[in-house]
Coordinates of C-alpha atoms in Angstrom, one line a residue:
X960 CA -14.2 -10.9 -1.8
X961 CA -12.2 -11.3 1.8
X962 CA -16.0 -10.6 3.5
X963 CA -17.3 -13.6 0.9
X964 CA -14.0 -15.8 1.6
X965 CA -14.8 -15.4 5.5
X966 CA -18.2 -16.0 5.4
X967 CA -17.9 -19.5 3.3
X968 CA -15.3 -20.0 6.2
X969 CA -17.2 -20.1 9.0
X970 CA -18.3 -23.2 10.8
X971 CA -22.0 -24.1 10.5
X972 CA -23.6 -24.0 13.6
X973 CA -27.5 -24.1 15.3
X974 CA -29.2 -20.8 14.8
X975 CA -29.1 -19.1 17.9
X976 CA -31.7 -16.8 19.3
X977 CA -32.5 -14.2 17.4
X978 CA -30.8 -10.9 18.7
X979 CA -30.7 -6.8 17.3
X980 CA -27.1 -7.2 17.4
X981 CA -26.5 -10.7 15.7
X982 CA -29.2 -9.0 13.0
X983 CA -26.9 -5.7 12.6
X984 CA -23.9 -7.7 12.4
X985 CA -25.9 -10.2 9.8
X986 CA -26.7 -7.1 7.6
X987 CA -23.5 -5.6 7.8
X988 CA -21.9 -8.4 6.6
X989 CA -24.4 -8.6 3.7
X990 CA -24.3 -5.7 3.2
X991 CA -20.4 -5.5 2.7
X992 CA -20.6 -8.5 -0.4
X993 CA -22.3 -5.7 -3.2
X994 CA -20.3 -2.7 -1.8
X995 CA -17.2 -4.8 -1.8
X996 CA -17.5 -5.5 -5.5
X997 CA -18.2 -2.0 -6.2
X998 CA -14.6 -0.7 -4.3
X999 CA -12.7 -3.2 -5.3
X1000 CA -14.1 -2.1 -9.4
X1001 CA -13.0 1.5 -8.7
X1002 CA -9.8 0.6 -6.7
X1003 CA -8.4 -1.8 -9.5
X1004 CA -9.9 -0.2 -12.5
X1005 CA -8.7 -1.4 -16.3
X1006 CA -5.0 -0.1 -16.7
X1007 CA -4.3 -2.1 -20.0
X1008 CA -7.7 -0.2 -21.7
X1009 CA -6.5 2.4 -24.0
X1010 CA -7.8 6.1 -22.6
X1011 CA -11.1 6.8 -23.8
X1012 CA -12.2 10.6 -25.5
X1013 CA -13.4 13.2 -22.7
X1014 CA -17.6 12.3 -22.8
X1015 CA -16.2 8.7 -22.3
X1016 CA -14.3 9.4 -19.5
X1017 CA -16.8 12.0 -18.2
X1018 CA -20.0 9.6 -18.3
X1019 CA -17.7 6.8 -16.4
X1020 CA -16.6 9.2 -13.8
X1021 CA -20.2 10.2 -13.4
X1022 CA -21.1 6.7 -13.2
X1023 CA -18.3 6.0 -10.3
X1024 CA -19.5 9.0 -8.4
X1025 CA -22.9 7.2 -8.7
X1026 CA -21.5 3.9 -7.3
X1027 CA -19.4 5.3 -4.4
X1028 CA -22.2 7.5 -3.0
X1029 CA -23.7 4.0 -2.9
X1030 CA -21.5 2.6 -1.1
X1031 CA -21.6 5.7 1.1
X1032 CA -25.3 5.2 1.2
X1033 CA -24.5 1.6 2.9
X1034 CA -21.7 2.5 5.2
X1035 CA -24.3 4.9 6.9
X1036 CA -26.9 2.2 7.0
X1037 CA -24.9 -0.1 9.1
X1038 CA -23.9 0.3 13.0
X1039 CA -21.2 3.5 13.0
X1040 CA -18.9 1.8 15.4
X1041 CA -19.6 -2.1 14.0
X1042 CA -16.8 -3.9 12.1
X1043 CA -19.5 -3.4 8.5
X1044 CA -19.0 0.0 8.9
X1045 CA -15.3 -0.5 9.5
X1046 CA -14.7 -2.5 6.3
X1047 CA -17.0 -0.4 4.9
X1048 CA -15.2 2.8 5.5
X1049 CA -11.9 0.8 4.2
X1050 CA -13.7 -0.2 0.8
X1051 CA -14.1 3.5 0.7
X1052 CA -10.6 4.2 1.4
X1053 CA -9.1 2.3 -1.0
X1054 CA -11.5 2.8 -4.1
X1055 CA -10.6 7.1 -3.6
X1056 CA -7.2 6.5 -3.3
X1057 CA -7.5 4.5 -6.6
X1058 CA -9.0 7.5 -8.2
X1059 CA -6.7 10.1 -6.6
X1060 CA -8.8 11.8 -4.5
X1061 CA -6.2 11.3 -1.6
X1062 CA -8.7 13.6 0.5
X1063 CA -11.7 11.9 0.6
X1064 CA -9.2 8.6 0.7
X1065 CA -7.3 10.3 4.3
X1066 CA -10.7 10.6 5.8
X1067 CA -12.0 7.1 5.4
X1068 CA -9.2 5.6 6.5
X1069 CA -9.6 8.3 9.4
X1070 CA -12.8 6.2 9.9
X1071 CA -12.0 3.1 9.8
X1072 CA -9.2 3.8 12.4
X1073 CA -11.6 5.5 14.6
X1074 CA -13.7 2.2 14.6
X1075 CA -10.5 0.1 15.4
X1076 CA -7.3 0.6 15.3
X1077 CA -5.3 -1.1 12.9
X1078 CA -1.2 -0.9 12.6
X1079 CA -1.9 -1.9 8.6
X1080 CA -4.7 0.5 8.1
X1081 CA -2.5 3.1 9.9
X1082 CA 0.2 2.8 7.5
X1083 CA -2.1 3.2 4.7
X1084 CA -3.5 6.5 6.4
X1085 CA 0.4 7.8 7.1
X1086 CA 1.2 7.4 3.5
X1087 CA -1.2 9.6 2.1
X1088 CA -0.7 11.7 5.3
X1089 CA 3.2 12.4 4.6
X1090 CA 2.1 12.7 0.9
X1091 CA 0.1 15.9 1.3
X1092 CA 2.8 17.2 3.9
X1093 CA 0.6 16.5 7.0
X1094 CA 3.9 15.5 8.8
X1095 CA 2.8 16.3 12.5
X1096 CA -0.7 13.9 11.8
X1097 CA 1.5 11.4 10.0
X1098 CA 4.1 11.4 13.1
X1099 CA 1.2 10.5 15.7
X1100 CA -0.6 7.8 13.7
X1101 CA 3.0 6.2 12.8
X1102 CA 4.0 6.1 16.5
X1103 CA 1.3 4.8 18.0
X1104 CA 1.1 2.0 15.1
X1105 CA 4.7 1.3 16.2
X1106 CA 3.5 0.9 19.7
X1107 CA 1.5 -2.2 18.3
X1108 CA 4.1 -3.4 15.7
X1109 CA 7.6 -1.5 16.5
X1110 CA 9.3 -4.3 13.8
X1111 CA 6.7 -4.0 10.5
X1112 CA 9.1 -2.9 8.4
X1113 CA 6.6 -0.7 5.7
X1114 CA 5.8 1.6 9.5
X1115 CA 9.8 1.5 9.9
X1116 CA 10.4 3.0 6.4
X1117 CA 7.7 5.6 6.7
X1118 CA 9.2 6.5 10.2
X1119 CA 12.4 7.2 7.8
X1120 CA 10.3 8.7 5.3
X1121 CA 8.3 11.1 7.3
X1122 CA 12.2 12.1 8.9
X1123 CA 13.4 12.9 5.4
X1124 CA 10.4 14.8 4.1
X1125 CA 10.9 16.7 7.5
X1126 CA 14.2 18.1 6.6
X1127 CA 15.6 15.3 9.0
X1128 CA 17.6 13.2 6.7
X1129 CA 20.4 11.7 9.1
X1130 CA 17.5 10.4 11.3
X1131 CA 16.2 8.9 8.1
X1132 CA 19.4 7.5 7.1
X1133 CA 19.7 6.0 10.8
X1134 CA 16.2 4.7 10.6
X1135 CA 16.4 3.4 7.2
X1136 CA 20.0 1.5 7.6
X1137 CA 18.5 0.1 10.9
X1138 CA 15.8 -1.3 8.3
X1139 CA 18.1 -2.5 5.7
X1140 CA 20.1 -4.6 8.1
X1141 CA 17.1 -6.5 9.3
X1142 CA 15.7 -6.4 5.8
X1143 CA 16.8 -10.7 4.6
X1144 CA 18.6 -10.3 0.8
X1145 CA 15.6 -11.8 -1.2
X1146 CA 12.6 -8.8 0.3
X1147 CA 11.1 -7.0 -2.8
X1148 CA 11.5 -3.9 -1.2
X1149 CA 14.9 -3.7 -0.2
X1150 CA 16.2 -2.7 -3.3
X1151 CA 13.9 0.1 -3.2
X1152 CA 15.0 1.0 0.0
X1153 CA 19.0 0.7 -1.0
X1154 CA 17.7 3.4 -3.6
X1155 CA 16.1 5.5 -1.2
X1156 CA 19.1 5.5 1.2
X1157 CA 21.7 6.3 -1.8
X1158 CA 19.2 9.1 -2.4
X1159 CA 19.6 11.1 1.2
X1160 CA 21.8 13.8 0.8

């Protein structure tokens, strides 16, 4: 949808010459508009649908293997260090994570930040990092996104996080009250993070 959005978006202008790299960014961009739909289907899924008996379940998780080694098949049909692969890789990313498999989820992301580094993407990738206890991995990527964005407050929280998990917790409460006092009254998260700081021991 965000590849579709951008592409509408963009100013018409004369064709220029024809060029290989123009072409492999044209078909990685074309590329991108099916595979899109396909990640964002497996990322989103249909919570409100009522679980379905095991063959069910089993033929639609056969059918979702089918589509992602699709979108696979595309990734590696594209430039490996172009921004199709990127987004590509980030599709990827975010349709595993949807369906749990946090490993397979780590290592596009992993991708996608070895393409271009991204303090966003990074967060995503530290999350599932500190979640499987890969503390020392989830320490490197969260301080070099700092070094691009020291005051985005979801890499300032897992900063705190990966402190607490760490067996750290008054660096986490330091970090985390440093956090709430720049956090304004009306942020979603801040009650979560009022939680998490009454939750240190």
């Amino acid at each position: 949808t965000e590849v579709q959005r951008r592409l509408l978006a963009a100013p018409a202008e004369p064709a220029p010459p024809a060029n290989p790299r123009s072409a492999a960014l044209l078909a990685a961009g074309l590329f991108l508009i099916p595979a899109g739909g396909i990640a964002l289907y497996l990322w989103h899924g249909a919570p409100d649908v009522p679980a379905a008996p095991y063959v069910e379940r089993a033929a639609a998780a056969a059918r979702d293997d089918a589509l992602l080694a699709q979108l696979r098949s595309r990734i590696e049909s594209v430039p490996p260090q172009s921004e199709g692969a990127r987004q590509g890789w980030l599709l990827l990313g975010n349709a595993e994570r949807g369906r749990g498999r946090m490993d397979a989820a780590a290592e596009a992301f992993s991708r996608a930040l070895a393409i271009r580094f991204d303090a966003g993407v990074a967060a995503e990738l530290a999350e599932l990092q500190i979640g499987r206890g890969e503390m020392e991995a989830a320490g490197t990527v969260i301080a070099e996104a700092m070094r691009q964005d020291a005051r985005d407050p979801r890499l300032r929280f897992l900063s705190g996080l990966l402190e607490a998990r760490a067996g750290r917790p008054q660096n986490a409460r330091a970090t985390w009250q440093a956090l709430l006092a720049d956090t304004p009254a009306e942020a979603p998260w801040r009650p979560f993070l009022e939680r998490e700081l009454q939750n240190l021991p």
